[in-house]
Every structure is written in C-alpha cells, then in structure tokens.
Amino acid sequence: MNRILETILVTFAGGLLFTLLHVPLSWMLGPLTAVLLWSAFTRRRLTWPAGLRNAGLAILGYGMGLTFTAESARQISSQLPTMLMATALTIAFSLAAAFITARYTGISMSSSAIGSIPGGLSQMVVLSEEIEGAETTVVAFMQTIRLLTVIFTVPFLAVHGLANGVSTDAASDLGKQGSSNSFIDSLMLWLHDAASRPMFFVIVVALIAASAWLAVKLRFPTPYFLGPIIAAGILTVTGFDLPHLPTLLTILAQWSLGIYMGLGIKLSSLSNWKKLLPFSIAGSIAVVAFSLGLSYVLSIVHPISLLTGFLSTSPGGMTEMGVTASLIGADVSMVVAYQMFRILFILFIVPYALRWGFRRFSGSRSAEGSG
C-alpha cells in the first residue's frame, strides 16, 4: 500500500509539472517520465495494480469508440487497400533502417529487424524468442527507445506543428482559464445524467466490462482497449446515444496508463548500448519523418487531414496515437483503424515472413560458404 501511495505522489507531481509546461498528453507522459526518473535516481521500485491499468484502457477505449459514425465506417472500408500499402511501406522502411543499424553496430540482422519494426513492445520481445539468432535484450532495448522517441515526438509535432499549437490537454485548458469551474461542471453534469438514468449507466459499465472480457478471450491485441472501442463504435454507428465520459475520468485513465507504461519500460544494460542508442534514436526519428511524408500523400489521395494521416501512419501504439487524436480534434476512428490494421498485420503476417526470410537468408549464406 505504501508503494502505491508513493507511486501516486511521484506520478501526480510529474503530471502536474507537464501540465504547467503545456506538454501534450501531460497526464500520460508526465507520470511515465516521473516513474522512469524516480526509479533511475532513487533505485526505489514503484508499483501499480494491473487492474487499474486495464480499467484505464477500457475507459479510454470506450471514449474513442463514441467517435465512430456511419460515415467513418464507410471511409475506413474504402481505405483498406491504402492501409495495406501504408503498413507495407512503413515496415519496408523500418527494415531498411534495421539493415543500417545492424551493419554499423554489429548486432544480428534478426535482432535489428525485430527491434525496428513498429509493433508492440511486448509482442516484439515475445517474437524475438521465436526467431533464431535474435537477442531478446537487444530487441527490448531498441523497442523501448522507439517507443519513448515516438510517444514524445509525435504528439509534440502533431500539436505544435500540424495543429498550430492547439492546447491538447483538458487540464492544460483548465489552467489557461484560471478556474476549475468547467472541469467541475463537466463532472457534475455527468453525475446528474447518471443519476437520472441509473440503469442506462449500469448497462454501459456492463457493456465495457463484457466487451473487454470477450476481447481477452478472443486474444485481441490490447484487448481491454480494443474491446470497448469496437463495442462502443458498433452501438454508436447503429444509432445508440451513449453517454460521454467526464474530463476527470479521462485524465485519471491517462494517468493510470502512463504509470503502467513507465513501469513496463526496462532499460536493460547492454555491453554496446552507447553504440546502439544513437542508431536506435535515429532510426525511430527517420520512421516518424517517413510517416509524415506518407501522411502528406494520404491527405492528397483521401479526404483526410494531414494531422489525421500523420497520427494514422505514425509508428506509435494504437492507444497513444488514439488518445492524441481525441485530444487535438483529429479523426479518431480513422487513426484507430490504421493503427489497428498495422498491429494486426504485424502480429499475424510479419512473424511468418521474418521466419521465412531469415531461413532463406541463412540457407543462401550456408550454400555460399560450402561452395
């Protein structure tokens, strides 16, 4: 209990500081940074219940599912070929960056490839255990650097570049107003609505819990996040008027997620980390830049904004990019659709392609050696 209280105090300070500094996603990136710095300098081990993290994911997923409309569903279905092309190009560019990294750092190509592909950190680490020649520690290090680079640079670019510096955090907006009235009014309005329709809200809570449970059983990626998105999206598209969440609940969900993400990042010590670090950062920034160029093409080909296209193609996680989109006015449904397509493609197609490619590459090298 004392460790949880320490975690709350440390991460609250981080979230508050990032809010005062007007950092995008302050209540997710602030706690994440606070966890990393506190653990690094004090050597104290913070903790956070997985149940709170899952609840935060479910709340954020439900909120994003409310943005789906019949029109967005039609746009998504019409852009499936583009999603495939964007995903394939992003993976190809990542593999090119991986080749350069492997050549100049001395790590194996299999480690570099799995460490560079923009999939989930945990999924890529698990995959590295199944690919011959891949070093799990190297993959975890590269994926961690990629994750940190993306979740700090993409929201910043989206807000201060593509969204013309629009404030993205409800708490930041609150600070500018100099009053918490709107914050409290939002919560009170939600509570009044809940009191006037108690059974309706019970059904909504049951819907969120059931959809998350079903997604877990079906082994969806990020099930506590994806299940509520799909459930809320389907109901919204079919005409159901679902209640929106108060600002306070959304901030608490981001806070919980930021804590858990920070605790999940393990900067493992490597013998050649000083040589690998700059290549990992440079490769991650290069993929982000490639995504920006790709988003420009998407904004020309399809009726979507450059901002939406950038968040859709950025090599970040579905959760982080979806939260960013919901806070800066991008098309959340489109962003989630692109990110989900890439994750599913990487989970179900890339492992088989990598195994086949590395086996063939090893076979050809063996043949050349014997010849």
Short mmCIF file of C-alpha atoms in Angstrom, two decimals:
data_model
loop_
_atom_site.label_atom_id
_atom_site.label_comp_id
_atom_site.label_asym_id
_atom_site.label_seq_id
_atom_site.Cartn_x
_atom_site.Cartn_y
_atom_site.Cartn_z
CA MET A 1 0.00 0.00 0.00
CA ASN A 2 2.88 2.35 0.83
CA ARG A 3 4.44 1.72 -2.58
CA ILE A 4 1.17 2.51 -4.34
CA LEU A 5 0.86 5.76 -2.35
CA GLU A 6 4.45 6.63 -3.27
CA THR A 7 3.63 5.92 -6.92
CA ILE A 8 0.58 8.20 -6.77
CA LEU A 9 2.53 11.09 -5.23
CA VAL A 10 5.52 10.81 -7.59
CA THR A 11 3.43 10.49 -10.75
CA PHE A 12 0.98 13.22 -9.71
CA ALA A 13 3.94 15.59 -9.46
CA GLY A 14 5.04 14.53 -12.95
CA GLY A 15 1.57 15.01 -14.44
CA LEU A 16 1.15 18.40 -12.77
CA LEU A 17 4.57 19.60 -13.93
CA PHE A 18 3.93 18.53 -17.53
CA THR A 19 0.52 20.23 -17.40
CA LEU A 20 2.07 23.52 -16.22
CA LEU A 21 4.65 23.20 -19.02
CA HIS A 22 1.80 22.59 -21.53
CA VAL A 23 3.33 19.30 -22.70
CA PRO A 24 0.96 17.28 -24.94
CA LEU A 25 -0.61 14.27 -23.21
CA SER A 26 0.66 15.68 -19.92
CA TRP A 27 -1.25 13.21 -17.71
CA MET A 28 0.19 10.26 -19.60
CA LEU A 29 3.73 11.42 -20.42
CA GLY A 30 4.22 13.19 -17.07
CA PRO A 31 3.61 10.10 -14.92
CA LEU A 32 5.60 7.94 -17.37
CA THR A 33 8.61 10.27 -17.13
CA ALA A 34 8.27 10.55 -13.35
CA VAL A 35 8.37 6.76 -12.98
CA LEU A 36 11.49 6.44 -15.14
CA LEU A 37 13.40 9.24 -13.39
CA TRP A 38 12.36 8.27 -9.85
CA SER A 39 13.33 4.64 -10.41
CA ALA A 40 16.65 5.60 -12.04
CA PHE A 41 17.82 8.08 -9.39
CA THR A 42 16.40 6.60 -6.19
CA ARG A 43 16.61 2.90 -7.10
CA ARG A 44 13.21 2.52 -5.45
CA ARG A 45 10.69 0.17 -7.02
CA LEU A 46 7.28 1.68 -7.70
CA THR A 47 4.18 -0.44 -8.28
CA TRP A 48 0.76 -0.11 -9.85
CA PRO A 49 -2.09 -2.66 -9.99
CA ALA A 50 -2.70 -4.17 -13.42
CA GLY A 51 -6.44 -3.88 -12.76
CA LEU A 52 -6.24 -0.07 -12.64
CA ARG A 53 -4.26 -0.04 -15.87
CA ASN A 54 -6.86 -2.26 -17.54
CA ALA A 55 -9.69 -0.06 -16.26
CA GLY A 56 -7.92 2.99 -17.68
CA LEU A 57 -7.53 1.30 -21.06
CA ALA A 58 -11.22 0.32 -21.09
CA ILE A 59 -12.31 3.88 -20.25
CA LEU A 60 -10.13 5.38 -23.00
CA GLY A 61 -11.30 2.74 -25.48
CA TYR A 62 -14.96 3.43 -24.72
CA GLY A 63 -14.43 7.16 -25.16
CA MET A 64 -12.77 6.67 -28.54
CA GLY A 65 -15.46 4.25 -29.69
CA LEU A 66 -18.00 7.06 -29.29
CA THR A 67 -16.32 8.97 -32.14
CA PHE A 68 -17.21 6.31 -34.72
CA THR A 69 -20.00 7.18 -37.15
CA ALA A 70 -21.61 5.52 -40.15
CA GLU A 71 -19.63 7.87 -42.39
CA SER A 72 -16.33 6.97 -40.72
CA ALA A 73 -17.16 3.26 -41.14
CA ARG A 74 -17.67 3.82 -44.88
CA GLN A 75 -14.39 5.73 -45.16
CA ILE A 76 -12.49 3.01 -43.31
CA SER A 77 -13.84 0.26 -45.56
CA SER A 78 -12.91 2.25 -48.66
CA GLN A 79 -9.34 2.80 -47.40
CA LEU A 80 -8.40 -0.80 -46.64
CA PRO A 81 -6.08 -1.05 -49.70
CA THR A 82 -4.39 2.19 -48.61
CA MET A 83 -3.97 0.81 -45.08
CA LEU A 84 -2.21 -2.24 -46.53
CA MET A 85 0.07 -0.08 -48.68
CA ALA A 86 0.93 2.29 -45.81
CA THR A 87 1.67 -0.62 -43.48
CA ALA A 88 3.85 -2.43 -46.03
CA LEU A 89 5.83 0.73 -46.82
CA THR A 90 6.36 1.52 -43.14
CA ILE A 91 7.63 -1.99 -42.45
CA ALA A 92 9.90 -1.89 -45.51
CA PHE A 93 11.37 1.44 -44.40
CA SER A 94 11.88 0.08 -40.88
CA LEU A 95 13.73 -2.95 -42.28
CA ALA A 96 15.99 -0.63 -44.30
CA ALA A 97 16.81 1.28 -41.11
CA ALA A 98 17.37 -2.06 -39.37
CA PHE A 99 19.89 -3.11 -42.04
CA ILE A 100 21.93 0.07 -41.47
CA THR A 101 21.78 -0.38 -37.70
CA ALA A 102 22.93 -4.00 -37.91
CA ARG A 103 25.77 -3.13 -40.26
CA TYR A 104 27.26 -0.37 -38.11
CA THR A 105 26.62 -1.72 -34.60
CA GLY A 106 27.50 -5.39 -35.06
CA ILE A 107 24.19 -6.80 -33.79
CA SER A 108 22.47 -9.55 -35.75
CA MET A 109 20.10 -8.61 -38.56
CA SER A 110 17.31 -10.62 -36.92
CA SER A 111 17.69 -8.63 -33.68
CA SER A 112 17.83 -5.34 -35.55
CA ALA A 113 14.80 -6.16 -37.71
CA ILE A 114 12.56 -7.22 -34.83
CA GLY A 115 13.79 -4.28 -32.76
CA SER A 116 12.98 -1.79 -35.51
CA ILE A 117 9.56 -2.96 -36.73
CA PRO A 118 6.86 -0.72 -35.18
CA GLY A 119 4.84 -3.36 -33.37
CA GLY A 120 4.00 -3.56 -29.68
CA LEU A 121 6.99 -3.75 -27.35
CA SER A 122 5.81 -6.89 -25.57
CA GLN A 123 4.76 -8.61 -28.82
CA MET A 124 8.15 -7.95 -30.45
CA VAL A 125 10.03 -9.23 -27.40
CA VAL A 126 7.99 -12.44 -27.46
CA LEU A 127 8.61 -12.77 -31.21
CA SER A 128 12.36 -12.41 -30.68
CA GLU A 129 12.28 -15.55 -28.56
CA GLU A 130 10.91 -17.48 -31.53
CA ILE A 131 13.37 -16.21 -34.17
CA GLU A 132 16.75 -17.88 -34.35
CA GLY A 133 19.65 -15.50 -33.85
CA ALA A 134 17.59 -12.72 -32.26
CA GLU A 135 18.71 -11.40 -28.88
CA THR A 136 15.79 -10.58 -26.59
CA THR A 137 17.74 -7.96 -24.62
CA VAL A 138 18.70 -6.07 -27.78
CA VAL A 139 15.13 -6.19 -29.11
CA ALA A 140 13.71 -4.94 -25.80
CA PHE A 141 16.23 -2.08 -25.74
CA MET A 142 15.53 -0.99 -29.34
CA GLN A 143 11.76 -1.23 -28.95
CA THR A 144 11.92 0.78 -25.72
CA ILE A 145 13.92 3.55 -27.39
CA ARG A 146 11.50 3.53 -30.33
CA LEU A 147 8.51 3.75 -28.00
CA LEU A 148 9.99 6.63 -26.00
CA THR A 149 11.04 8.51 -29.14
CA VAL A 150 7.64 8.19 -30.79
CA ILE A 151 5.41 9.00 -27.82
CA PHE A 152 7.39 12.14 -27.07
CA THR A 153 7.98 13.43 -30.62
CA VAL A 154 4.72 12.58 -32.41
CA PRO A 155 2.31 14.36 -30.01
CA PHE A 156 4.67 17.38 -29.95
CA LEU A 157 4.80 17.55 -33.75
CA ALA A 158 1.05 16.99 -34.02
CA VAL A 159 0.23 19.79 -31.58
CA HIS A 160 2.89 22.41 -32.27
CA GLY A 161 3.34 21.68 -35.96
CA LEU A 162 0.26 20.28 -37.63
CA ALA A 163 -2.39 21.54 -35.18
CA ASN A 164 -0.85 25.03 -34.95
CA GLY A 165 -0.10 24.79 -31.25
CA VAL A 166 -3.61 24.00 -30.11
CA SER A 167 -3.78 23.02 -26.45
CA THR A 168 -4.50 19.35 -26.27
CA ASP A 169 -4.96 18.57 -22.63
CA ALA A 170 -8.17 19.30 -20.77
CA ALA A 171 -6.16 20.08 -17.67
CA SER A 172 -3.96 22.44 -19.66
CA ASP A 173 -7.01 24.23 -21.00
CA LEU A 174 -8.25 24.44 -17.44
CA GLY A 175 -5.08 26.10 -16.27
CA LYS A 176 -5.37 28.70 -19.01
CA GLN A 177 -8.88 29.53 -17.94
CA GLY A 178 -7.64 30.06 -14.37
CA SER A 179 -10.63 28.25 -12.94
CA SER A 180 -11.80 24.70 -12.37
CA ASN A 181 -15.45 25.56 -12.94
CA SER A 182 -15.67 23.91 -16.36
CA PHE A 183 -13.89 20.85 -15.01
CA ILE A 184 -16.32 20.52 -12.09
CA ASP A 185 -19.32 21.38 -14.27
CA SER A 186 -18.39 18.55 -16.64
CA LEU A 187 -18.24 16.07 -13.76
CA MET A 188 -21.46 17.33 -12.14
CA LEU A 189 -23.33 17.16 -15.46
CA TRP A 190 -22.18 13.57 -15.96
CA LEU A 191 -23.19 12.61 -12.40
CA HIS A 192 -26.61 14.23 -12.85
CA ASP A 193 -27.09 12.35 -16.11
CA ALA A 194 -26.05 9.11 -14.42
CA ALA A 195 -28.48 9.71 -11.52
CA SER A 196 -31.35 10.40 -13.91
CA ARG A 197 -30.70 7.23 -15.93
CA PRO A 198 -29.04 4.82 -13.48
CA MET A 199 -29.94 1.60 -15.30
CA PHE A 200 -28.64 3.02 -18.56
CA PHE A 201 -25.24 3.68 -17.00
CA VAL A 202 -25.19 0.26 -15.36
CA ILE A 203 -25.72 -1.22 -18.80
CA VAL A 204 -22.85 0.90 -20.19
CA VAL A 205 -20.48 -0.30 -17.45
CA ALA A 206 -21.56 -3.87 -18.10
CA LEU A 207 -21.00 -3.32 -21.84
CA ILE A 208 -17.44 -2.08 -21.26
CA ALA A 209 -16.62 -4.99 -18.94
CA ALA A 210 -18.20 -7.62 -21.20
CA SER A 211 -16.53 -6.30 -24.38
CA ALA A 212 -13.12 -6.26 -22.67
CA TRP A 213 -13.66 -9.79 -21.35
CA LEU A 214 -14.66 -11.05 -24.80
CA ALA A 215 -11.65 -9.38 -26.42
CA VAL A 216 -9.38 -11.11 -23.88
CA LYS A 217 -10.98 -14.49 -24.67
CA LEU A 218 -10.54 -13.88 -28.41
CA ARG A 219 -6.91 -12.89 -27.79
CA PHE A 220 -7.18 -9.49 -29.42
CA PRO A 221 -4.10 -7.22 -29.19
CA THR A 222 -4.57 -4.76 -26.29
CA PRO A 223 -7.97 -6.37 -25.51
CA TYR A 224 -9.01 -4.05 -22.65
CA PHE A 225 -8.62 -1.14 -25.06
CA LEU A 226 -9.81 -2.67 -28.31
CA GLY A 227 -12.90 -4.45 -26.94
CA PRO A 228 -14.66 -1.30 -25.65
CA ILE A 229 -13.68 0.60 -28.82
CA ILE A 230 -15.39 -1.98 -31.01
CA ALA A 231 -18.46 -2.30 -28.76
CA ALA A 232 -18.99 1.46 -28.37
CA GLY A 233 -18.26 2.03 -32.07
CA ILE A 234 -20.81 -0.54 -33.22
CA LEU A 235 -23.52 0.84 -30.94
CA THR A 236 -22.79 4.44 -31.96
CA VAL A 237 -22.83 3.62 -35.67
CA THR A 238 -26.16 1.78 -35.28
CA GLY A 239 -27.77 4.81 -33.66
CA PHE A 240 -27.48 4.32 -29.88
CA ASP A 241 -26.97 7.52 -27.87
CA LEU A 242 -24.23 6.51 -25.43
CA PRO A 243 -23.15 8.87 -22.61
CA HIS A 244 -19.81 10.66 -22.90
CA LEU A 245 -17.23 10.48 -20.12
CA PRO A 246 -16.37 13.39 -17.81
CA THR A 247 -12.98 15.05 -18.22
CA LEU A 248 -11.86 13.89 -14.77
CA LEU A 249 -12.36 10.22 -15.64
CA THR A 250 -10.42 10.61 -18.89
CA ILE A 251 -7.49 12.25 -17.09
CA LEU A 252 -7.45 9.53 -14.43
CA ALA A 253 -7.40 6.89 -17.18
CA GLN A 254 -4.45 8.60 -18.91
CA TRP A 255 -2.65 8.88 -15.57
CA SER A 256 -3.09 5.18 -14.83
CA LEU A 257 -1.90 4.21 -18.30
CA GLY A 258 1.16 6.49 -18.07
CA ILE A 259 2.18 4.89 -14.76
CA TYR A 260 1.88 1.37 -16.12
CA MET A 261 3.77 2.22 -19.30
CA GLY A 262 6.61 3.70 -17.27
CA LEU A 263 6.80 0.62 -15.07
CA GLY A 264 6.84 -1.64 -18.13
CA ILE A 265 9.86 0.07 -19.71
CA LYS A 266 13.07 -1.72 -18.76
CA LEU A 267 16.21 0.00 -19.97
CA SER A 268 18.35 -3.14 -19.83
CA SER A 269 22.08 -2.66 -19.65
CA LEU A 270 23.91 -3.74 -22.78
CA SER A 271 27.61 -4.05 -23.40
CA ASN A 272 27.32 -1.93 -26.56
CA TRP A 273 24.38 0.29 -25.59
CA LYS A 274 26.35 3.51 -26.21
CA LYS A 275 26.89 2.47 -29.80
CA LEU A 276 23.35 1.15 -30.29
CA LEU A 277 21.50 4.08 -28.68
CA PRO A 278 22.14 6.76 -31.36
CA PHE A 279 21.22 4.36 -34.16
CA SER A 280 18.02 3.37 -32.37
CA ILE A 281 17.03 7.01 -31.87
CA ALA A 282 17.98 7.98 -35.42
CA GLY A 283 16.06 5.03 -36.87
CA SER A 284 12.97 5.91 -34.86
CA ILE A 285 13.09 9.57 -35.91
CA ALA A 286 13.60 8.50 -39.53
CA VAL A 287 10.45 6.34 -39.42
CA VAL A 288 8.49 9.23 -37.90
CA ALA A 289 9.72 11.51 -40.72
CA PHE A 290 8.77 8.84 -43.26
CA SER A 291 5.29 8.69 -41.71
CA LEU A 292 4.95 12.44 -42.06
CA GLY A 293 5.75 12.20 -45.77
CA LEU A 294 3.38 9.27 -46.15
CA SER A 295 0.62 11.21 -44.40
CA TYR A 296 1.00 14.03 -46.91
CA VAL A 297 0.34 11.57 -49.73
CA LEU A 298 -2.68 10.17 -47.87
CA SER A 299 -4.13 13.66 -47.39
CA ILE A 300 -3.98 14.14 -51.16
CA VAL A 301 -5.38 10.73 -52.12
CA HIS A 302 -8.14 10.58 -49.48
CA PRO A 303 -10.38 13.21 -47.85
CA ILE A 304 -8.47 13.19 -44.55
CA SER A 305 -6.42 15.92 -42.92
CA LEU A 306 -2.63 15.86 -42.74
CA LEU A 307 -2.96 15.65 -38.96
CA THR A 308 -5.18 12.57 -39.14
CA GLY A 309 -2.90 10.98 -41.72
CA PHE A 310 0.19 11.59 -39.57
CA LEU A 311 -1.31 10.02 -36.45
CA SER A 312 -2.66 7.15 -38.56
CA THR A 313 0.72 6.24 -40.03
CA SER A 314 2.99 7.12 -37.09
CA PRO A 315 4.87 4.13 -35.64
CA GLY A 316 3.36 4.54 -32.19
CA GLY A 317 0.89 2.43 -30.30
CA MET A 318 -2.83 2.44 -31.02
CA THR A 319 -3.52 3.72 -27.52
CA GLU A 320 -1.07 6.63 -27.58
CA MET A 321 -1.99 7.80 -31.07
CA GLY A 322 -5.70 7.36 -30.39
CA VAL A 323 -5.51 9.45 -27.22
CA THR A 324 -3.57 12.15 -29.08
CA ALA A 325 -6.15 12.19 -31.88
CA SER A 326 -9.06 12.51 -29.47
CA LEU A 327 -7.45 15.48 -27.72
CA ILE A 328 -6.48 17.54 -30.76
CA GLY A 329 -9.52 17.06 -32.97
CA ALA A 330 -8.20 14.52 -35.48
CA ASP A 331 -10.41 11.74 -36.87
CA VAL A 332 -10.09 9.23 -34.03
CA SER A 333 -11.91 6.42 -35.84
CA MET A 334 -9.57 6.68 -38.82
CA VAL A 335 -6.45 6.85 -36.64
CA VAL A 336 -7.52 3.80 -34.61
CA ALA A 337 -8.42 1.90 -37.80
CA TYR A 338 -4.99 2.48 -39.38
CA GLN A 339 -3.12 1.68 -36.17
CA MET A 340 -5.19 -1.44 -35.53
CA PHE A 341 -4.65 -2.66 -39.11
CA ARG A 342 -0.88 -2.26 -38.75
CA ILE A 343 -0.80 -4.07 -35.41
CA LEU A 344 -2.86 -6.99 -36.72
CA PHE A 345 -0.73 -7.18 -39.86
CA ILE A 346 2.47 -7.24 -37.81
CA LEU A 347 1.08 -9.82 -35.38
CA PHE A 348 -0.30 -12.24 -37.96
CA ILE A 349 1.81 -11.74 -41.12
CA VAL A 350 5.23 -10.37 -40.16
CA PRO A 351 6.34 -13.28 -37.89
CA TYR A 352 5.85 -15.82 -40.68
CA ALA A 353 7.50 -13.53 -43.24
CA LEU A 354 10.51 -12.94 -40.97
CA ARG A 355 10.95 -16.65 -40.23
CA TRP A 356 10.80 -17.45 -43.93
CA GLY A 357 13.17 -14.61 -44.82
CA PHE A 358 15.78 -15.39 -42.18
CA ARG A 359 15.70 -19.12 -43.00
CA ARG A 360 16.21 -18.38 -46.68
CA PHE A 361 18.95 -15.85 -45.95
CA SER A 362 20.75 -18.31 -43.65
CA GLY A 363 20.38 -21.07 -46.22
CA SER A 364 21.85 -18.96 -49.01
CA ARG A 365 24.80 -17.93 -46.83
CA SER A 366 25.44 -21.54 -45.88
CA ALA A 367 25.38 -22.55 -49.53
CA GLU A 368 27.88 -19.78 -50.39
CA GLY A 369 30.14 -20.88 -47.53
CA SER A 370 30.18 -24.51 -48.64
CA GLY A 371 30.71 -23.52 -52.24
#
